[in-house]
Structures are given as structure tokens and as C-alpha cells.
Coordinates of C-alpha atoms in Angstrom, one line a residue:
Chain A
M1 CA -18.8 -15.9 6.6
K2 CA -17.2 -13.7 3.3
V3 CA -14.0 -14.5 2.4
A4 CA -12.0 -12.1 0.1
S5 CA -9.1 -13.0 -2.1
V6 CA -7.2 -9.8 -2.5
Q7 CA -4.4 -9.2 -5.6
I8 CA -2.3 -6.5 -5.1
D9 CA 0.9 -4.8 -6.9
T10 CA 3.7 -4.4 -4.1
V11 CA 6.8 -2.1 -4.1
L12 CA 10.3 -3.9 -3.5
G13 CA 11.2 -3.4 -0.2
D14 CA 9.1 -0.7 0.6
M15 CA 7.2 -2.2 3.9
E16 CA 5.5 0.9 4.9
K17 CA 4.0 1.6 1.4
N18 CA 2.9 -1.6 0.8
I19 CA 1.3 -1.7 4.8
E20 CA -0.3 1.2 3.7
K21 CA -2.0 -0.2 0.4
I22 CA -2.8 -3.2 2.0
C23 CA -4.7 -1.3 4.9
E24 CA -6.7 0.3 2.4
F25 CA -7.4 -2.9 0.7
V26 CA -8.6 -3.9 4.0
E27 CA -10.7 -1.3 4.9
M28 CA -12.7 -1.8 1.1
C29 CA -13.1 -5.5 2.5
V30 CA -14.3 -4.7 5.8
E31 CA -17.0 -2.2 4.1
Q32 CA -17.9 -5.4 2.0
G33 CA -18.2 -7.4 5.0
V34 CA -15.7 -9.8 4.3
G35 CA -14.9 -12.0 7.3
V36 CA -11.4 -13.1 6.5
S37 CA -8.9 -11.4 3.7
V38 CA -5.7 -13.1 2.3
F39 CA -3.1 -11.4 0.2
P40 CA -0.3 -12.6 -2.1
E41 CA 2.8 -14.4 -0.7
L42 CA 5.4 -11.5 0.7
S43 CA 2.9 -8.8 0.3
L44 CA 4.2 -6.7 2.8
T45 CA 7.6 -6.8 1.2
G46 CA 7.4 -7.7 -2.9
Y47 CA 8.7 -11.0 -3.9
Y48 CA 12.4 -10.9 -5.8
L49 CA 13.7 -9.8 -2.4
Q50 CA 17.4 -11.0 -2.3
D51 CA 19.5 -8.9 -0.2
I52 CA 16.8 -7.2 0.9
T53 CA 15.2 -10.3 2.8
P54 CA 17.3 -9.5 6.2
E55 CA 16.6 -5.7 5.7
I56 CA 13.3 -5.8 5.6
A57 CA 12.3 -8.7 8.2
V58 CA 9.8 -8.6 11.1
T59 CA 8.6 -10.4 14.2
P60 CA 5.0 -10.7 14.8
D61 CA 5.4 -8.2 17.7
D62 CA 7.0 -5.8 14.9
E63 CA 5.4 -1.7 15.8
R64 CA 4.9 -1.4 11.7
L65 CA 2.1 -3.9 12.1
A66 CA 0.2 -1.9 14.1
P67 CA -2.2 -0.5 11.5
L68 CA -3.1 -4.0 10.2
K69 CA -3.6 -5.2 13.8
K70 CA -5.9 -2.4 14.3
L71 CA -8.0 -3.5 11.5
S72 CA -7.9 -6.9 12.5
H73 CA -10.2 -6.4 15.3
Y74 CA -12.9 -6.2 12.6
I75 CA -11.7 -8.9 9.8
G76 CA -9.0 -11.5 9.4
I77 CA -6.0 -10.5 7.4
I78 CA -3.6 -12.9 6.0
V79 CA -0.5 -11.3 5.0
G80 CA 3.0 -12.5 3.6
C81 CA 6.6 -11.5 4.8
I82 CA 10.1 -11.7 5.9
E83 CA 9.9 -13.4 9.5
E84 CA 12.8 -13.4 11.7
S85 CA 12.7 -16.1 14.4
D86 CA 14.2 -15.2 18.0
S87 CA 17.2 -17.0 17.0
H88 CA 17.7 -15.1 13.9
V89 CA 16.6 -17.5 11.2
L90 CA 14.9 -15.9 8.6
Y91 CA 11.4 -17.5 6.9
N92 CA 9.0 -16.6 3.9
S93 CA 5.9 -16.4 6.2
A94 CA 2.2 -16.0 6.2
F95 CA 0.8 -14.2 9.3
Y96 CA -2.8 -14.9 10.2
I97 CA -3.9 -11.3 12.3
E98 CA -7.0 -11.6 14.0
G99 CA -8.5 -9.4 17.4
G100 CA -5.4 -7.3 17.4
V101 CA -2.6 -10.2 17.2
V102 CA -0.7 -12.4 14.9
K103 CA -2.9 -15.6 15.7
H104 CA -1.0 -17.8 13.3
I105 CA 2.1 -18.1 11.6
H106 CA 3.0 -20.4 8.4
R107 CA 6.5 -20.6 7.3
K108 CA 6.8 -21.7 3.8
V109 CA 8.1 -25.2 3.4
Y110 CA 9.0 -25.7 0.1
L111 CA 11.5 -23.2 -1.3
P112 CA 12.0 -23.3 -5.1
T113 CA 15.6 -22.6 -5.6
Y114 CA 15.8 -23.4 -9.3
G115 CA 15.1 -21.7 -13.0
M116 CA 14.3 -17.9 -11.8
F117 CA 13.8 -18.6 -8.3
D118 CA 16.4 -18.4 -5.4
E119 CA 14.5 -18.6 -2.4
G120 CA 16.5 -21.4 -0.6
R121 CA 19.5 -19.1 -0.6
F122 CA 18.0 -16.2 1.1
V123 CA 15.5 -17.7 3.7
G124 CA 15.1 -21.0 5.8
S125 CA 12.2 -23.7 5.3
G126 CA 9.3 -24.4 7.5
G127 CA 8.8 -27.9 9.0
K128 CA 5.2 -28.2 9.0
F129 CA 1.7 -27.7 7.7
D130 CA -0.8 -26.8 10.7
R131 CA -4.6 -26.2 11.4
F132 CA -5.9 -23.3 12.6
V133 CA -9.1 -21.2 13.3
S134 CA -9.8 -18.4 10.9
N135 CA -13.2 -16.5 11.8
G136 CA -14.3 -19.6 13.2
F137 CA -13.3 -21.8 10.4
S138 CA -10.7 -24.3 10.3
S139 CA -7.9 -23.2 8.1
T140 CA -4.8 -23.7 6.8
I141 CA -2.5 -21.6 5.0
L142 CA -0.4 -22.9 2.0
I143 CA 2.6 -20.8 0.1
C144 CA 3.4 -20.7 -3.5
E145 CA 5.6 -23.8 -4.0
D146 CA 3.6 -25.8 -0.9
C147 CA 1.1 -26.5 -3.4
W148 CA 3.4 -28.1 -5.5
H149 CA 4.3 -31.1 -3.0
F150 CA 1.7 -33.8 -1.5
S151 CA 2.8 -33.5 1.7
S152 CA 1.4 -30.0 1.8
V153 CA -2.5 -30.7 2.1
Y154 CA -2.7 -34.3 3.5
I155 CA -2.5 -33.4 7.0
P156 CA -4.4 -30.3 7.4
F157 CA -6.9 -32.5 5.3
L158 CA -7.2 -35.4 7.5
K159 CA -7.4 -32.5 10.5
G160 CA -10.6 -31.4 8.2
V161 CA -10.2 -28.1 7.4
K162 CA -12.6 -26.3 5.6
L163 CA -10.2 -23.5 3.9
I164 CA -7.7 -24.0 2.2
F165 CA -5.7 -20.2 1.8
A166 CA -2.9 -20.3 -0.9
Q167 CA -0.6 -17.6 -1.5
S168 CA 1.6 -16.7 -4.4
A169 CA 4.1 -14.3 -6.4
S170 CA 3.9 -16.2 -9.5
P171 CA 5.5 -14.9 -12.2
G172 CA 4.1 -15.5 -15.8
R173 CA 5.4 -17.5 -18.3
G174 CA 4.2 -20.0 -21.0
Y175 CA 2.4 -18.9 -24.0
K176 CA 0.4 -21.5 -25.3
N177 CA -2.7 -20.9 -23.1
S178 CA -5.9 -18.6 -24.3
G179 CA -6.1 -15.2 -22.3
M180 CA -3.8 -16.4 -19.3
F181 CA -0.4 -17.5 -18.9
G182 CA 0.4 -21.5 -18.7
N183 CA 1.2 -21.1 -14.9
T184 CA -2.1 -19.8 -14.4
R185 CA -3.2 -22.9 -16.0
V186 CA -1.7 -24.9 -13.5
W187 CA -2.8 -23.2 -10.6
K188 CA -6.2 -23.3 -11.5
N189 CA -5.9 -27.0 -11.8
M190 CA -4.4 -27.5 -8.7
G191 CA -7.2 -25.4 -7.3
E192 CA -9.8 -27.4 -9.0
F193 CA -7.9 -30.8 -7.8
Y194 CA -7.3 -29.9 -4.2
S195 CA -10.8 -28.0 -3.8
R196 CA -12.4 -30.9 -4.7
L197 CA -10.5 -34.0 -2.9
T198 CA -10.7 -32.2 0.1
G199 CA -14.2 -31.0 -0.2
S200 CA -12.8 -27.6 1.4
Y201 CA -13.0 -23.7 -0.3
F202 CA -9.3 -23.3 -1.9
I203 CA -9.1 -19.3 -1.5
Y204 CA -6.1 -18.7 -3.7
S205 CA -4.1 -15.1 -3.9
N206 CA -1.9 -14.2 -6.3
R207 CA -0.3 -10.8 -6.8
V208 CA 0.0 -8.3 -9.9
G209 CA 2.7 -6.1 -11.3
V210 CA 6.3 -6.3 -12.7
E211 CA 9.8 -6.8 -10.7
D212 CA 12.5 -6.2 -13.4
G213 CA 10.6 -8.1 -16.2
L214 CA 8.7 -10.5 -14.2
V215 CA 5.1 -10.1 -14.8
F216 CA 3.2 -11.7 -12.2
S217 CA 0.3 -13.9 -13.4
G218 CA -2.8 -12.3 -11.5
N219 CA -5.7 -14.3 -11.8
S220 CA -6.5 -15.1 -8.4
F221 CA -9.7 -17.4 -7.5
I222 CA -11.9 -19.5 -5.2
C223 CA -12.8 -22.5 -5.6
D224 CA -16.0 -24.2 -4.1
P225 CA -15.5 -27.4 -2.1
Y226 CA -16.6 -28.9 -5.6
G227 CA -13.8 -28.0 -7.2
N228 CA -15.5 -25.2 -9.2
V229 CA -13.9 -21.8 -10.0
V230 CA -16.5 -19.6 -8.4
A231 CA -14.8 -15.9 -8.5
E232 CA -12.2 -14.8 -10.5
G233 CA -9.5 -12.0 -10.7
S234 CA -8.3 -10.5 -13.9
V235 CA -4.6 -10.7 -15.0
F236 CA -3.1 -7.4 -14.4
D237 CA -5.5 -5.6 -12.1
E238 CA -5.3 -4.8 -8.7
E239 CA -8.7 -6.4 -7.0
I240 CA -10.6 -7.6 -4.4
I241 CA -12.6 -10.9 -5.3
T242 CA -15.1 -12.6 -2.8
V243 CA -17.1 -15.8 -1.9
D244 CA -19.6 -16.6 1.0
I245 CA -18.5 -19.1 2.6
E246 CA -21.6 -22.0 3.2
E247 CA -21.3 -24.6 5.9
S248 CA -23.7 -26.4 3.5
V249 CA -21.9 -26.5 0.6
I250 CA -18.7 -27.8 2.6
R251 CA -21.4 -30.4 4.2
S252 CA -23.0 -31.2 0.9
A253 CA -19.6 -32.0 -1.2
R254 CA -18.2 -34.1 1.8
M255 CA -21.6 -36.1 1.9
N256 CA -21.2 -36.6 -1.7
L257 CA -17.8 -37.5 -1.9
P258 CA -16.7 -38.9 1.5
L259 CA -13.2 -38.7 0.9
L260 CA -12.3 -37.5 4.2
R261 CA -14.4 -40.3 5.8
D262 CA -12.9 -43.0 3.6
E263 CA -9.1 -41.9 3.8
K264 CA -6.6 -44.6 5.3
P265 CA -3.7 -42.9 6.3
Y266 CA -2.4 -45.7 8.0
I267 CA -1.9 -47.1 4.6
L268 CA 0.6 -43.8 4.1
E269 CA 2.0 -44.4 7.8
K270 CA 3.1 -47.8 7.2
G271 CA 4.4 -46.9 3.6
L272 CA 6.4 -44.0 4.5
K273 CA 7.8 -45.6 7.5
K274 CA 9.1 -48.5 5.3
F275 CA 10.4 -45.8 2.9
L276 CA 12.1 -43.8 5.3
E277 CA 13.9 -47.3 6.3
G278 CA 15.3 -47.8 2.7
N279 CA 12.7 -50.4 1.6
Chain B
M1 CA 9.6 -35.3 -30.3
E2 CA 9.8 -34.6 -34.1
G3 CA 11.8 -31.6 -35.6
S4 CA 8.2 -30.1 -36.8
E5 CA 7.1 -30.4 -33.0
L6 CA 10.0 -27.3 -32.0
K7 CA 8.3 -25.2 -34.6
E8 CA 5.0 -25.8 -33.3
L9 CA 6.6 -25.1 -29.8
L10 CA 7.5 -21.8 -31.1
S11 CA 4.1 -20.7 -31.7
I12 CA 2.1 -18.4 -29.6
S13 CA -1.3 -19.5 -29.3
D14 CA -3.1 -16.4 -28.1
K15 CA -1.4 -13.6 -29.3
D16 CA -3.7 -10.8 -28.0
F17 CA -2.3 -11.9 -24.7
V18 CA 1.2 -11.9 -25.5
V19 CA 0.5 -8.1 -26.7
N20 CA -1.4 -7.0 -23.6
V21 CA 1.6 -8.5 -21.4
L22 CA 4.0 -6.7 -23.2
T23 CA 2.3 -3.2 -23.1
F24 CA 1.4 -3.8 -19.6
F25 CA 5.7 -4.5 -19.0
I26 CA 6.5 -1.2 -21.1
K27 CA 4.0 1.0 -19.0
S28 CA 4.8 -0.3 -15.8
E29 CA 8.4 -0.4 -15.8
I30 CA 8.5 2.8 -17.4
E31 CA 6.1 4.8 -15.0
K32 CA 7.3 2.8 -11.9
A33 CA 10.5 4.4 -12.7
G34 CA 8.9 7.9 -13.1
F35 CA 8.9 8.4 -16.5
K36 CA 6.2 8.3 -19.0
K37 CA 7.8 8.5 -22.5
A38 CA 10.1 6.0 -24.7
V39 CA 12.6 7.0 -27.3
I40 CA 13.3 3.9 -29.9
G41 CA 15.4 4.2 -32.4
I42 CA 13.4 2.9 -35.8
S43 CA 15.8 0.7 -38.7
G44 CA 13.1 0.1 -40.7
G45 CA 12.9 -3.3 -39.6
V46 CA 10.4 -5.7 -38.4
D47 CA 12.2 -5.6 -34.5
S48 CA 12.0 -1.8 -34.0
A49 CA 8.7 -1.5 -35.7
L50 CA 7.3 -3.8 -33.3
S51 CA 8.6 -2.2 -30.4
A52 CA 7.2 1.0 -31.7
F53 CA 4.2 -0.2 -32.1
L54 CA 3.9 -1.9 -28.7
C55 CA 5.2 1.5 -26.8
V56 CA 2.5 3.4 -28.7
R57 CA -0.2 1.1 -27.5
A58 CA 1.2 1.3 -23.9
L59 CA 2.4 4.8 -23.6
G60 CA 0.0 6.8 -26.6
K61 CA 2.0 8.2 -29.7
D62 CA 2.4 11.5 -27.7
N63 CA 4.9 9.6 -25.3
V64 CA 6.8 7.9 -27.9
V65 CA 9.9 9.2 -29.9
L66 CA 11.1 7.6 -33.0
I67 CA 14.5 8.3 -34.3
S68 CA 15.5 7.2 -37.7
M69 CA 19.2 7.6 -37.8
P70 CA 20.3 6.4 -41.2
Y71 CA 24.2 6.3 -43.1
K72 CA 24.5 7.7 -46.3
E73 CA 25.1 4.0 -47.5
S74 CA 22.1 2.8 -45.6
S75 CA 19.8 1.5 -48.1
T76 CA 16.9 3.8 -49.2
Q77 CA 14.6 1.1 -48.5
S78 CA 15.4 1.3 -44.8
V79 CA 14.8 5.0 -45.1
E80 CA 11.4 5.0 -46.4
D81 CA 10.2 1.9 -44.2
S82 CA 11.3 3.9 -41.2
R83 CA 9.0 6.9 -42.4
L84 CA 6.5 4.4 -43.1
I85 CA 6.3 3.5 -39.5
G86 CA 6.2 6.9 -38.3
K87 CA 3.4 8.0 -40.3
V88 CA 1.4 4.8 -39.6
L89 CA 2.0 5.2 -35.6
G90 CA 1.6 9.1 -35.9
A91 CA 4.1 8.9 -32.9
N92 CA 6.9 11.9 -32.9
F93 CA 9.4 11.1 -35.8
F94 CA 13.1 12.4 -36.2
E95 CA 15.2 11.9 -38.9
M96 CA 19.4 12.0 -38.5
D97 CA 21.5 11.7 -40.9
I98 CA 24.4 10.2 -39.0
S99 CA 27.2 10.4 -41.7
P100 CA 28.7 13.8 -41.0
Q101 CA 29.7 12.4 -37.5
I102 CA 31.1 9.3 -38.9
D103 CA 32.4 10.5 -41.5
V104 CA 35.0 13.1 -39.6
Y105 CA 35.8 10.1 -37.1
Y106 CA 36.8 8.0 -40.1
R107 CA 38.9 10.5 -41.7
R108 CA 41.6 9.7 -39.5
Y109 CA 41.3 5.7 -40.3
P110 CA 40.6 5.6 -43.7
N111 CA 41.2 1.7 -44.1
A112 CA 38.7 1.0 -41.1
S113 CA 37.0 -2.2 -41.9
K114 CA 33.1 -2.2 -42.9
L115 CA 32.4 -3.9 -39.5
R116 CA 34.2 -1.8 -37.4
K117 CA 32.3 1.2 -38.9
G118 CA 29.3 -0.4 -38.5
N119 CA 30.1 -0.9 -34.7
K120 CA 30.7 2.7 -34.6
M121 CA 27.3 3.5 -36.4
A122 CA 25.6 1.2 -33.7
R123 CA 27.1 3.2 -30.8
E124 CA 26.7 6.7 -32.5
R125 CA 22.9 5.4 -32.7
M126 CA 22.6 5.0 -29.0
S127 CA 24.5 7.6 -28.0
I128 CA 21.7 9.9 -30.1
L129 CA 18.9 7.8 -28.2
Y130 CA 20.2 8.3 -24.9
D131 CA 20.9 12.0 -25.6
F132 CA 16.8 12.2 -26.7
A133 CA 16.1 10.3 -23.9
Y134 CA 17.5 12.8 -21.9
D135 CA 16.1 15.6 -23.5
N136 CA 12.6 14.1 -23.5
N137 CA 13.0 13.0 -19.8
A138 CA 11.9 9.2 -21.6
L139 CA 13.6 5.5 -21.3
V140 CA 15.3 4.0 -24.1
V141 CA 13.2 1.2 -25.1
G142 CA 15.4 -1.7 -27.2
T143 CA 14.4 -3.7 -30.2
S144 CA 17.0 -7.0 -29.4
N145 CA 15.2 -9.9 -30.0
K146 CA 15.6 -13.6 -28.2
S147 CA 17.5 -15.1 -31.3
E148 CA 19.8 -12.3 -31.5
L149 CA 20.7 -11.9 -28.0
L150 CA 21.1 -15.6 -27.6
I151 CA 24.2 -15.7 -30.4
G152 CA 25.3 -12.5 -29.6
Y153 CA 24.2 -10.7 -33.3
S154 CA 24.7 -7.1 -32.1
T155 CA 27.1 -4.3 -31.7
R156 CA 28.3 -4.2 -27.9
W157 CA 27.1 -1.0 -26.1
G158 CA 25.2 0.0 -29.6
D159 CA 21.9 -1.8 -30.4
N160 CA 21.9 -4.0 -27.4
A161 CA 22.1 -1.0 -24.8
Y162 CA 18.7 0.1 -23.6
D163 CA 16.6 0.3 -20.6
I164 CA 13.8 -1.9 -20.8
N165 CA 13.5 -4.4 -24.0
P166 CA 9.9 -5.7 -24.6
L167 CA 11.2 -8.2 -27.4
G168 CA 14.3 -9.9 -25.5
D169 CA 12.2 -12.9 -24.9
L170 CA 10.6 -13.5 -28.4
Y171 CA 12.5 -15.5 -30.9
K172 CA 12.7 -13.8 -34.2
T173 CA 10.0 -16.3 -35.8
Q174 CA 8.0 -14.8 -32.6
V175 CA 8.6 -11.3 -33.5
W176 CA 7.3 -11.9 -37.3
E177 CA 4.2 -13.7 -36.1
I178 CA 3.3 -10.5 -33.2
A179 CA 4.3 -8.0 -35.8
K180 CA 1.9 -9.7 -38.1
F181 CA -0.9 -9.9 -35.6
L182 CA -0.4 -6.2 -34.4
G183 CA -0.5 -4.6 -38.0
V184 CA 3.0 -4.0 -38.8
P185 CA 3.0 -2.9 -42.6
E186 CA 3.6 -6.4 -44.2
K187 CA 6.2 -5.1 -46.5
I188 CA 8.1 -4.8 -43.0
V189 CA 7.1 -7.9 -41.8
K190 CA 7.9 -9.6 -45.3
K191 CA 11.1 -8.2 -45.8
K192 CA 14.6 -10.2 -45.4
P193 CA 16.1 -9.3 -42.2
S194 CA 19.0 -7.3 -42.0
A195 CA 21.6 -4.9 -39.7
D196 CA 22.1 -2.7 -43.0
L197 CA 25.6 -2.5 -42.0
W198 CA 26.6 -2.3 -45.0
P199 CA 24.8 -2.2 -48.4
G200 CA 23.4 -5.2 -49.5
Q201 CA 23.6 -7.1 -46.4
T202 CA 21.2 -9.5 -44.9
D203 CA 21.3 -11.3 -41.4
E204 CA 20.7 -14.9 -43.1
G205 CA 23.2 -14.3 -45.9
E206 CA 25.8 -13.4 -43.2
L207 CA 24.9 -15.9 -40.4
G208 CA 24.4 -18.6 -43.3
F209 CA 21.4 -19.9 -41.8
P210 CA 17.8 -19.2 -41.6
Y211 CA 15.9 -17.7 -38.5
D212 CA 13.5 -20.6 -38.6
L213 CA 16.3 -23.1 -38.4
L214 CA 18.1 -21.1 -35.8
D215 CA 15.0 -20.7 -33.6
R216 CA 14.3 -24.3 -33.3
I217 CA 17.6 -25.0 -32.4
L218 CA 17.7 -22.3 -30.0
V219 CA 14.0 -23.4 -28.4
A220 CA 15.6 -27.0 -28.0
Y221 CA 18.9 -26.0 -26.3
V222 CA 17.5 -22.8 -24.3
D223 CA 13.8 -23.7 -23.5
L224 CA 14.0 -27.4 -23.1
K225 CA 17.5 -27.6 -21.9
M226 CA 17.9 -30.6 -24.6
R227 CA 22.0 -31.7 -24.7
K228 CA 23.7 -31.4 -28.5
E229 CA 23.1 -35.2 -29.3
E230 CA 19.4 -34.9 -28.6
I231 CA 19.3 -31.3 -30.9
L232 CA 21.1 -33.5 -33.7
S233 CA 18.9 -36.3 -33.4
F234 CA 16.1 -34.1 -34.9
G235 CA 18.1 -34.3 -38.2
F236 CA 19.7 -30.9 -38.2
D237 CA 23.0 -30.3 -40.0
K238 CA 25.9 -31.4 -37.5
S239 CA 27.9 -28.1 -38.2
V240 CA 25.0 -25.4 -38.1
V241 CA 24.3 -27.0 -34.7
H242 CA 27.7 -26.8 -33.4
R243 CA 28.3 -23.4 -34.7
I244 CA 25.0 -22.1 -33.1
L245 CA 25.8 -23.7 -30.2
N246 CA 29.5 -21.8 -30.1
M247 CA 27.8 -18.4 -31.0
V248 CA 25.7 -19.1 -27.4
R249 CA 28.9 -20.0 -25.6
Q250 CA 31.1 -17.2 -26.8
S251 CA 28.9 -14.1 -26.8
Q252 CA 28.2 -14.9 -23.0
Y253 CA 30.2 -11.4 -22.4
K254 CA 27.8 -9.6 -24.7
R255 CA 24.7 -10.2 -22.2
K256 CA 26.6 -9.6 -19.1
L257 CA 27.8 -6.4 -17.4
P258 CA 31.1 -5.8 -16.7
I259 CA 33.1 -8.0 -14.4
V260 CA 34.8 -6.5 -11.2
C261 CA 37.9 -8.2 -9.1
K262 CA 36.5 -9.2 -5.8
I263 CA 38.9 -7.9 -2.8
A264 CA 36.2 -7.5 -0.2
Q265 CA 33.2 -9.0 1.4
R266 CA 30.5 -7.7 -0.7
T267 CA 31.0 -7.1 -4.3
V268 CA 28.8 -5.1 -6.4
D269 CA 28.7 -7.6 -9.4
K270 CA 28.8 -10.6 -7.3
D271 CA 26.8 -10.7 -4.2
F272 CA 25.4 -7.2 -3.8
L273 CA 22.1 -8.7 -5.0
Y274 CA 18.8 -6.1 -5.2
L275 CA 16.9 -6.0 -8.6
R276 CA 16.4 -2.6 -10.4
D277 CA 13.1 -2.1 -9.4
W278 CA 14.3 -2.0 -5.9
G279 CA 12.3 0.7 -3.9
I280 CA 10.0 1.2 -6.8

């Protein structure tokens, strides 16, 4: 099965235009025989939404998602959006669309609200990291800041997920690296680390373009279960990067480095229990 | 951490990459807004030269309008260096002496101080830049670096008024670094910085400290979020550190738009939060 990480620019607050563009890229993915495609965080809306947030929120049955649902009969699609719950709480969410329906939703758990980020002011946080099945593969989705917390990958890892999809809209910063922003170096470190330690593919989609002087750092990439970056996008351009997912490589990585087999979650359970009780 | 490490912190590892980011920023922001041209005021100094170099790289020389706007007391060196930038880049270059309008105005106020007149000149130049921007269907690209933005070393609504600014997150010492890398003529990179508000003025003479020192103190305070005592532990002169941190605080008004008195539920400068790139 072929996966694609798609990095695109988006128009801030214009969902129709963004959906139109995403559909074009999804069609290109279909032509390339891709089984699952992942787009960046908040790819339906643009990132720095602030007061646009409540104006652009959708529910999984929103009619504007119809073109994506139509295409999802041929390919799995992960997009980012502002989701409004039944009780009218807003979330920074990822929708996995397959077979004409939103099949899985991940609500971003860790909302950066410091420095240039202000997400916690505008949306509520999700409360779990789930496993779901994308085109037959056990998968999970992390959204940007989720990746920076240990608690995000652990449960999906224990459940044996094979594909970790990571979305971001990461503004570039730091001028101490060669050919990339400082934050890109950190993303690669995380991708290499997570893929190696979980024996999973890490499929990272970051956006490109500029919003009010924030230059998103692109450089989407895919790591194989051995922790190698096997495909990589450029810094500034919209593009599709693909990798063939090989069950045999996942197996090989997990045979050579049987970390899942040897993991001892009860140690964490005991320690956490004590910690939460204040000891 | 030692004082020399602050200097190292300012050093840009991959200048080519930073130049690519800056040119991408210029092109994206201008084109997204529906324009393709830039207007830049050229002073003969390194900041405006670097802005001009970046704009030509981003938009092509035919889409860049450079305007030199000397006053009769501006140094001939500044005028010549501005012409040099125009020549090296091959962009559209205009020279406009602003003495007539300034002198007509100050005939009414013959005792005006040189600072007052300097501020008026900066605003006159801004007014011309926006007039040219309208005429050329262009945006005004700024030339303020991070050092001067942070200490407020600029004229409000004068040289600190523009549509986009590629240099605003580069300290002065970094502007020198990038300008040299990009091939800005050496004599412009190496000459003493001056706002040229009056004959013989230099920034460092007027400020009382060199940019090299200023940038190290600012990077510690702004980028590393160090407290004053920690900054002093590097061995900087206490009065200089005190003065610089005061300048940062006292010039905050220059970095903000006018404040509005809140009366209703939502107020445009407080809780009506949308980026400028909304919908583009």
C-alpha cells in the first residue's frame, strides 16, 4: 500500500478554496495509486485562525466535505479542520475519510499556548490517542504538539499501530541548521526516534506558505520502521511525497528490535498510579 | 554561558537558506495581496540596500522601485551610495530632493530643532513612498532591522511605516552578515551606520553604544528571555544594560497600532482577532 504525505499552502479562512486544492492533490494521489494520503494540520482552514475559528467549524456531516467524501471511495484522506461537537465545543481535529464517510476523528490533545501559539484560547483539547484502521493498516494520528508529549504515542504503540500519521502547521524558526529551519531538525529527530522505537512508519505532513510573516517550514517526510527518513519534501513548495508501506519491513524491524514484545506497561501503570496519588 | 557565546548565537549558519526564506516571504506576501511590485526608500545605508537586494531577488528588477529622497543637508556619500545600489541592481531608480517641501514648511518654524526636522523628513519620505506605491500598484517594503525596532530607533509613522518588512527579525549585526553574503557593495556594508538626520550623525555616536554590544544584550534579553541580573553577569556595563532595557520598554508604543477605548463587546484592537492574511 502506498501512502502519501502532501504538503500544501492554504488560504486562511477560505474552506472552499482549500477543499478545492486538496481535491486536486487527492486526485493526483489517486493517479499515483496512493492508498492513504495525509494533509497538514488545519488544511481545510489555514492555521492562525483566531476569531475565524467559530466561523469555519464543521461537523463530520458538513455538506462542504462532500467532494472529499466522494474521492474517499478511491483513497483514504486525512485532513485537518476545526470540528464543532454536538455540545458546541470546538476542536483542532483530524478527519480520516474513507469509503464516503468520516471514519475516524482525532482531536488534538496538546494545544500549544505559549510564545507565538495561542491555540488553547480558541479550541478545546481532545482527551485520547486512538487506534484506527486506514486502508487495512492499524494507524494513529497525532497533530503537531501532540508529538512533543510522551503520552501521545505510548497507547497506540502498545496497540501495535503500524502507521503513525503526524500533521503539523509548523512555523519555521531558528537559523542554526543547514538548508532547513531549526524546528525542521527537531521534527526529523522526532520522526526518526518514534519510528525506530515503535517499529512503525512515521508519515509527517507539514504545510508550506506564509501567514502574516510566519513561514511554514515544509519538509514533510516519511520514516520507515527502522528510523530512516526515506522520503522528504522541500522547504517551500507544494508537493506529494510517497512511500510504499511494506508489511515485511515492519515485521523485520520488530523482529530485530522487539521493543513492543518487551514493553512492560504495568511498570508505567504502577508508577503513574503512585504519582497521581501524590507519591 | 559566556559573553562570546552571545555573539556566536547571533551568527547565521546557512545564509543562503535565510536569504531564500526572506525572498519567499517577500514574494508570497506581496503576491497574495494581489500585487507584484515593491517600493523601497533607499538611503545609501546597508538596511535599505539589503531590502532592495532581497526584493530584486524575490520579484525581479523590473518589479522593484527604488527611491532616494535626500535633503539638501544629506551627505553626498549617501546620495552616491544610493545611486550605486540603483546601478548595481538595475532596478527602477528615482531620486527626489525633498528640500523644497521641507523648507517651505519650516519657513513658518525657523527655530525647529534638528530632531523635529529629521522626523518630518522621515514622514515626508514615507508619504512619497506610499504615493509611488499607489502609482505603481505596489507595496512598500520596510528596512527596519530588529535592533532598531526593539530600541525604538526610528520615526513613528516615518521610516517605521511600511506594508511588509523582511529585515525586522534580523539584528543589525545579522543584516551586515547577510548583506555581505548577498554581495551588497563592501563600502556600503562597512560604512558607519547613520540615520543621516543631520550632517555628521552616526547611529552609534548618537546612541552611545556600538551595535555589536547592543545586539548581544538584546539577544540575551529578547531571544533567551534572560533577567537583567543574568545579562549583567556577562560583564556588560551596568548603565548601558539599564539604558538599553529602558529603551525597549519605553519604545513599545512605536511597535503598536493606536489604542482604542473599549466600550462594546468586541473592540477592533483587542478582541477582534484576525491576521492580515485573512482570506488571501
